[in-house]
């Protein structure tokens, strides 16, 4: 198996928070919305190309991240998507949306506006997210 | 259990193709891309609020539809998303994208441009899709 390397674009745009069983957990460096990304450590670029076991694990991880976003941030709706038109490496967005956020009711994908996190904001999210990393390792 | 009623906006924008075990299968009436929508017949509006069994069935149905789109249309990438910022009823988009389609590499959500299908185009897709409806009923 080839060593897994995170796509450089994701590496540049996001902060690594940790790992679950199958996926890296990233935070998009845009504090305008709580925007997380799962990157399963696989070579395939579509969910339907994963094995049943990988899919089950990925879907479990989407649930973990979904519940984390709903519990940790004020959200009216989750936006979950796997797109990959620009970054081909399989990745799943889990975004908490609010009816008064910067681009509601539009989608965040393709929106140019962003506001990078401060170091202390990142640290706070890292602490919050540490609980799911532990769960994910169970 | 309350009788399931399809959201009027989805009813207006889409063509009903059939049903799988849990979900209605809709075709977005925009022939610029092969754009299908699963609407699970549930009251919850987030995937993580479904029972484990409902989630498993929905994910199976996303796979069925994903493979159908890849097998039946020329596609370079699948875009799969559950958004619901405008239509609150839970629904999952499965869109086949091509590098030369009308809004690549942007997402289709929020794009205003569309071209409705002709009756014969709809009939052709209905025939193609009938195979997965049969599978879904197994």
Short mmCIF file of C-alpha atoms in Angstrom, two decimals:
data_model
loop_
_atom_site.label_atom_id
_atom_site.label_comp_id
_atom_site.label_asym_id
_atom_site.label_seq_id
_atom_site.Cartn_x
_atom_site.Cartn_y
_atom_site.Cartn_z
CA UNK A 1 0.00 0.00 0.00
CA UNK A 2 1.24 3.45 -0.96
CA UNK A 3 1.92 5.80 1.97
CA UNK A 4 -0.99 8.19 2.39
CA UNK A 5 -0.16 11.82 1.63
CA UNK A 6 -2.67 14.61 2.23
CA UNK A 7 -3.41 16.65 -0.88
CA UNK A 8 -1.30 19.85 -0.76
CA UNK A 9 -4.33 22.07 -1.36
CA UNK A 10 -6.12 20.59 1.67
CA UNK A 11 -2.89 20.86 3.65
CA UNK A 12 -2.67 24.57 2.77
CA UNK A 13 -6.32 25.47 3.36
CA UNK A 14 -6.94 23.46 6.54
CA UNK A 15 -5.64 22.72 10.03
CA UNK A 16 -5.08 19.08 11.01
CA UNK A 17 -7.03 18.24 14.16
CA UNK A 18 -6.41 14.53 14.46
CA UNK A 19 -7.43 11.14 13.14
CA UNK A 20 -10.34 8.78 13.42
CA UNK A 21 -10.14 5.11 12.48
CA UNK A 22 -10.15 5.70 8.71
CA UNK A 23 -9.93 9.45 8.21
CA UNK A 24 -7.90 12.52 9.00
CA UNK A 25 -10.02 15.25 10.57
CA UNK A 26 -9.31 18.73 9.23
CA UNK A 27 -10.65 22.16 10.12
CA UNK A 28 -11.11 24.49 7.17
CA UNK A 29 -9.26 27.68 8.06
CA UNK A 30 -12.36 29.85 7.75
CA UNK A 31 -13.91 30.94 11.01
CA UNK A 32 -17.07 32.21 9.31
CA UNK A 33 -18.61 28.74 9.70
CA UNK A 34 -17.66 25.55 11.59
CA UNK A 35 -16.35 23.62 8.59
CA UNK A 36 -14.70 20.25 9.05
CA UNK A 37 -13.35 17.78 6.52
CA UNK A 38 -12.82 14.04 6.74
CA UNK A 39 -10.10 12.62 4.51
CA UNK A 40 -10.22 8.83 4.46
CA UNK A 41 -6.76 7.37 4.01
CA UNK A 42 -7.56 5.54 0.80
CA UNK A 43 -6.56 5.82 -2.83
CA UNK A 44 -10.05 5.77 -4.36
CA UNK A 45 -11.76 9.08 -5.09
CA UNK A 46 -15.42 8.04 -4.81
CA UNK A 47 -17.24 6.63 -1.80
CA UNK A 48 -18.89 3.93 -3.93
CA UNK A 49 -15.42 2.59 -4.83
CA UNK A 50 -14.51 1.88 -1.20
CA UNK A 51 -14.99 -1.55 0.32
CA UNK A 52 -18.16 -2.07 2.36
CA UNK A 53 -16.07 -2.01 5.53
CA UNK A 54 -14.38 1.29 4.58
CA UNK A 55 -17.74 2.80 3.71
CA UNK A 56 -19.22 1.72 7.04
CA UNK A 57 -16.31 3.26 8.89
CA UNK A 58 -16.49 6.48 6.89
CA UNK A 59 -20.22 6.80 7.49
CA UNK A 60 -19.68 6.19 11.21
CA UNK A 61 -17.08 8.97 11.15
CA UNK A 62 -19.47 11.33 9.32
CA UNK A 63 -21.96 10.67 12.15
CA UNK A 64 -19.36 11.34 14.82
CA UNK A 65 -18.39 14.60 13.15
CA UNK A 66 -22.03 15.59 12.49
CA UNK A 67 -22.94 15.13 16.14
CA UNK A 68 -19.81 16.97 17.21
CA UNK A 69 -20.71 19.97 15.04
CA UNK A 70 -24.32 20.05 16.28
CA UNK A 71 -23.26 19.70 19.91
CA UNK A 72 -20.36 22.15 19.84
CA UNK A 73 -21.62 24.98 17.63
CA UNK A 74 -24.89 26.81 17.14
CA UNK A 75 -26.22 25.36 13.92
CA UNK A 76 -29.55 25.31 12.11
CA UNK A 77 -28.52 22.77 9.46
CA UNK A 78 -25.68 20.50 8.50
CA UNK A 79 -24.33 20.66 4.98
CA UNK A 80 -22.52 17.43 4.12
CA UNK A 81 -20.90 16.91 0.77
CA UNK A 82 -18.28 15.07 -1.17
CA UNK A 83 -17.40 17.01 -4.30
CA UNK A 84 -13.78 16.74 -5.40
CA UNK A 85 -13.98 18.80 -8.58
CA UNK A 86 -10.88 20.75 -7.59
CA UNK A 87 -9.15 18.43 -5.08
CA UNK A 88 -9.41 14.90 -6.44
CA UNK A 89 -8.43 13.18 -3.17
CA UNK A 90 -11.60 11.80 -1.56
CA UNK A 91 -12.78 14.10 1.21
CA UNK A 92 -16.10 14.79 2.91
CA UNK A 93 -17.18 18.22 4.09
CA UNK A 94 -19.28 18.52 7.26
CA UNK A 95 -20.33 22.14 7.70
CA UNK A 96 -22.53 23.62 10.41
CA UNK A 97 -24.75 26.32 8.95
CA UNK A 98 -26.75 29.08 10.58
CA UNK A 99 -29.56 31.07 9.03
CA UNK A 100 -27.56 34.25 9.70
CA UNK A 101 -24.17 33.03 8.51
CA UNK A 102 -22.16 34.68 5.75
CA UNK A 103 -23.61 32.88 2.76
CA UNK A 104 -26.88 31.29 3.90
CA UNK A 105 -28.86 29.86 2.11
CA UNK A 106 -26.14 29.39 -0.49
CA UNK A 107 -23.52 26.68 -0.14
CA UNK A 108 -20.03 27.43 1.18
CA UNK A 109 -18.32 25.72 -1.73
CA UNK A 110 -17.09 28.30 -4.21
CA UNK A 111 -17.62 31.25 -1.85
CA UNK A 112 -14.47 33.36 -1.85
CA UNK A 113 -15.00 35.17 1.47
CA UNK A 114 -13.17 33.78 4.47
CA UNK A 115 -11.69 34.79 7.80
CA UNK A 116 -8.76 32.73 9.08
CA UNK A 117 -8.86 31.55 12.69
CA UNK A 118 -6.65 33.09 15.37
CA UNK A 119 -4.24 30.76 17.18
CA UNK A 120 -6.44 30.77 20.30
CA UNK A 121 -9.59 29.97 18.32
CA UNK A 122 -7.80 26.99 16.76
CA UNK A 123 -6.64 25.87 20.17
CA UNK A 124 -10.21 26.02 21.50
CA UNK A 125 -11.54 23.94 18.62
CA UNK A 126 -8.67 21.50 19.02
CA UNK A 127 -9.65 20.99 22.67
CA UNK A 128 -13.34 20.54 21.75
CA UNK A 129 -12.48 18.10 18.99
CA UNK A 130 -10.12 16.03 21.12
CA UNK A 131 -13.18 14.27 22.58
CA UNK A 132 -14.22 12.82 19.22
CA UNK A 133 -10.71 11.70 18.39
CA UNK A 134 -10.83 9.58 21.53
CA UNK A 135 -14.23 8.18 20.54
CA UNK A 136 -13.01 7.48 17.07
CA UNK A 137 -10.18 5.36 18.39
CA UNK A 138 -12.46 3.08 20.38
CA UNK B 1 -46.70 7.74 11.40
CA UNK B 2 -47.60 10.81 9.38
CA UNK B 3 -48.17 10.20 5.69
CA UNK B 4 -45.08 11.17 3.72
CA UNK B 5 -45.55 14.16 1.45
CA UNK B 6 -42.84 15.29 -0.95
CA UNK B 7 -41.80 18.92 -0.43
CA UNK B 8 -43.62 21.09 -3.01
CA UNK B 9 -40.38 22.71 -4.17
CA UNK B 10 -38.85 19.30 -4.96
CA UNK B 11 -42.13 18.26 -6.58
CA UNK B 12 -41.99 21.35 -8.82
CA UNK B 13 -38.30 21.17 -9.74
CA UNK B 14 -38.00 17.42 -10.27
CA UNK B 15 -39.49 14.42 -12.04
CA UNK B 16 -40.40 11.37 -9.97
CA UNK B 17 -38.65 8.26 -11.31
CA UNK B 18 -39.63 5.69 -8.72
CA UNK B 19 -38.84 4.39 -5.28
CA UNK B 20 -36.18 2.38 -3.56
CA UNK B 21 -36.65 0.73 -0.18
CA UNK B 22 -36.44 3.95 1.85
CA UNK B 23 -36.32 6.78 -0.67
CA UNK B 24 -38.09 8.36 -3.58
CA UNK B 25 -35.81 8.77 -6.59
CA UNK B 26 -36.15 12.11 -8.37
CA UNK B 27 -34.56 13.53 -11.49
CA UNK B 28 -33.78 17.25 -11.30
CA UNK B 29 -35.37 18.79 -14.37
CA UNK B 30 -32.10 20.17 -15.67
CA UNK B 31 -30.59 18.28 -18.57
CA UNK B 32 -27.27 20.12 -18.28
CA UNK B 33 -26.04 17.43 -15.87
CA UNK B 34 -27.33 14.00 -14.74
CA UNK B 35 -28.70 15.14 -11.37
CA UNK B 36 -30.64 12.74 -9.18
CA UNK B 37 -32.10 13.17 -5.72
CA UNK B 38 -32.97 10.62 -3.06
CA UNK B 39 -35.71 11.63 -0.64
CA UNK B 40 -35.91 9.18 2.26
CA UNK B 41 -39.46 8.89 3.52
CA UNK B 42 -38.71 10.05 7.04
CA UNK B 43 -39.53 13.08 9.15
CA UNK B 44 -36.00 13.89 10.34
CA UNK B 45 -33.97 16.44 8.40
CA UNK B 46 -30.44 15.24 9.15
CA UNK B 47 -28.87 11.87 8.31
CA UNK B 48 -27.39 11.59 11.81
CA UNK B 49 -30.91 11.71 13.27
CA UNK B 50 -32.01 8.59 11.38
CA UNK B 51 -31.91 5.16 13.00
CA UNK B 52 -28.89 3.00 12.21
CA UNK B 53 -31.09 0.85 9.99
CA UNK B 54 -32.44 3.84 8.05
CA UNK B 55 -28.92 5.18 7.61
CA UNK B 56 -27.68 1.84 6.32
CA UNK B 57 -30.52 1.69 3.83
CA UNK B 58 -29.98 5.28 2.71
CA UNK B 59 -26.26 4.70 2.22
CA UNK B 60 -27.02 1.56 0.23
CA UNK B 61 -29.34 3.62 -1.94
CA UNK B 62 -26.69 6.33 -2.43
CA UNK B 63 -24.38 3.55 -3.66
CA UNK B 64 -27.02 2.20 -6.03
CA UNK B 65 -27.62 5.66 -7.46
CA UNK B 66 -23.90 6.48 -7.62
CA UNK B 67 -23.17 3.35 -9.61
CA UNK B 68 -26.17 4.01 -11.84
CA UNK B 69 -24.93 7.52 -12.64
CA UNK B 70 -21.37 6.32 -13.36
CA UNK B 71 -22.60 3.44 -15.52
CA UNK B 72 -25.27 5.35 -17.45
CA UNK B 73 -23.68 8.74 -18.10
CA UNK B 74 -20.26 10.01 -19.01
CA UNK B 75 -18.93 11.38 -15.76
CA UNK B 76 -15.56 12.43 -14.41
CA UNK B 77 -16.68 12.87 -10.80
CA UNK B 78 -19.67 12.36 -8.57
CA UNK B 79 -20.86 15.25 -6.44
CA UNK B 80 -22.90 13.96 -3.51
CA UNK B 81 -24.44 16.29 -1.00
CA UNK B 82 -27.13 16.79 1.56
CA UNK B 83 -27.70 20.49 2.10
CA UNK B 84 -31.30 21.47 2.89
CA UNK B 85 -30.79 25.19 3.42
CA UNK B 86 -33.75 25.97 1.16
CA UNK B 87 -35.75 22.72 1.19
CA UNK B 88 -35.74 21.45 4.77
CA UNK B 89 -37.01 17.94 3.89
CA UNK B 90 -34.04 15.55 4.01
CA UNK B 91 -32.76 14.84 0.50
CA UNK B 92 -29.48 13.71 -0.99
CA UNK B 93 -28.16 14.95 -4.31
CA UNK B 94 -26.16 12.57 -6.53
CA UNK B 95 -24.83 14.50 -9.51
CA UNK B 96 -22.61 13.24 -12.31
CA UNK B 97 -20.12 15.89 -13.28
CA UNK B 98 -17.95 16.29 -16.36
CA UNK B 99 -14.92 18.49 -16.75
CA UNK B 100 -16.65 20.23 -19.65
CA UNK B 101 -20.08 20.63 -18.08
CA UNK B 102 -21.82 23.96 -17.63
CA UNK B 103 -20.44 24.94 -14.25
CA UNK B 104 -17.36 22.75 -13.65
CA UNK B 105 -15.44 23.01 -11.33
CA UNK B 106 -18.09 24.90 -9.38
CA UNK B 107 -20.95 23.09 -7.67
CA UNK B 108 -24.40 22.89 -9.25
CA UNK B 109 -26.13 24.13 -6.10
CA UNK B 110 -27.04 27.79 -6.48
CA UNK B 111 -26.36 27.88 -10.24
CA UNK B 112 -29.29 29.52 -11.96
CA UNK B 113 -28.73 28.14 -15.47
CA UNK B 114 -30.80 25.13 -16.47
CA UNK B 115 -32.31 23.39 -19.47
CA UNK B 116 -35.47 21.36 -18.86
CA UNK B 117 -35.62 17.85 -20.34
CA UNK B 118 -37.78 17.03 -23.33
CA UNK B 119 -40.45 14.36 -22.86
CA UNK B 120 -38.39 11.81 -24.82
CA UNK B 121 -35.25 12.53 -22.79
CA UNK B 122 -37.22 11.93 -19.60
CA UNK B 123 -38.61 8.71 -21.03
CA UNK B 124 -35.10 7.50 -21.87
CA UNK B 125 -33.84 8.21 -18.36
CA UNK B 126 -36.93 6.58 -16.90
CA UNK B 127 -36.14 3.41 -18.87
CA UNK B 128 -32.49 3.47 -17.77
CA UNK B 129 -33.44 4.05 -14.14
CA UNK B 130 -36.05 1.31 -14.08
CA UNK B 131 -33.23 -1.21 -13.58
CA UNK B 132 -32.19 0.28 -10.26
CA UNK B 133 -35.76 0.50 -9.02
CA UNK B 134 -35.96 -3.25 -9.51
CA UNK B 135 -32.70 -3.74 -7.60
CA UNK B 136 -33.84 -1.47 -4.84
CA UNK B 137 -36.96 -3.53 -4.30
CA UNK B 138 -35.01 -6.75 -3.83
#
